[in-house]
Amino acid sequence: MTNFIKAFARDENGAVTVDWVVLTAAVVGLAVAAYGSIQTGASSLTASTDTTLSGMTVGAVALPAAE
């Protein structure tokens, strides 16, 4: 039994998998944090874009006002 425990402790199979799982979790965590910080601005921009596009007619050309 002691030999089995020593062999198990020296075995490195699966270590790369653990590394990838940790790295993937870190990337997902950073993505969630980034989304949380830009969510309000993105929602506001989306609402402004919706308001602007809702007031337009397809095929209409808006020319800038002459000064």
XYZ file of C-alpha atoms in Angstrom:
67
model
C 0.000 0.000 0.000
C 2.877 2.362 0.755
C 4.300 1.831 -2.735
C 0.929 2.696 -4.258
C 0.757 5.987 -2.333
C 4.309 6.917 -3.297
C 3.642 6.101 -6.956
C 0.413 8.109 -6.851
C 2.211 11.137 -5.388
C 4.870 11.030 -8.121
C 2.381 10.579 -10.965
C 1.853 13.795 -12.933
C -0.875 12.607 -15.303
C -3.728 15.065 -15.264
C -1.636 18.027 -14.117
C -2.015 19.714 -17.512
C -5.767 19.238 -17.326
C -5.870 20.944 -13.952
C -3.826 23.836 -15.362
C -6.260 24.272 -18.255
C -9.260 24.165 -15.939
C -7.754 26.866 -13.727
C -6.811 29.046 -16.710
C -10.250 28.657 -18.258
C -11.929 29.586 -14.978
C -9.717 32.687 -14.753
C -10.626 33.762 -18.291
C -14.338 33.275 -17.620
C -14.035 35.231 -14.370
C -12.308 38.107 -16.137
C -14.959 38.122 -18.873
C -17.742 38.310 -16.277
C -15.958 41.141 -14.475
C -15.411 43.046 -17.729
C -19.043 42.633 -18.758
C -20.181 43.832 -15.355
C -18.151 47.008 -15.705
C -19.426 47.887 -19.211
C -23.009 46.653 -18.892
C -24.529 50.063 -18.063
C -22.732 51.871 -20.887
C -23.589 49.162 -23.395
C -27.265 49.221 -22.396
C -27.357 53.001 -22.738
C -25.696 52.871 -26.151
C -28.139 50.201 -27.305
C -31.107 52.289 -26.170
C -29.760 55.389 -27.958
C -29.173 53.415 -31.142
C -32.689 51.976 -30.966
C -34.185 55.445 -30.535
C -32.208 56.832 -33.476
C -32.987 53.952 -35.815
C -36.671 53.883 -34.862
C -37.075 57.459 -36.088
C -35.586 56.763 -39.518
C -37.339 55.780 -42.703
C -35.776 53.230 -45.001
C -34.424 54.961 -48.096
C -34.547 58.453 -46.593
C -31.377 60.492 -46.713
C -30.782 63.043 -43.991
C -28.607 65.895 -45.184
C -26.706 68.020 -42.704
C -28.266 71.412 -41.990
C -26.751 74.277 -44.004
C -25.031 76.935 -41.971
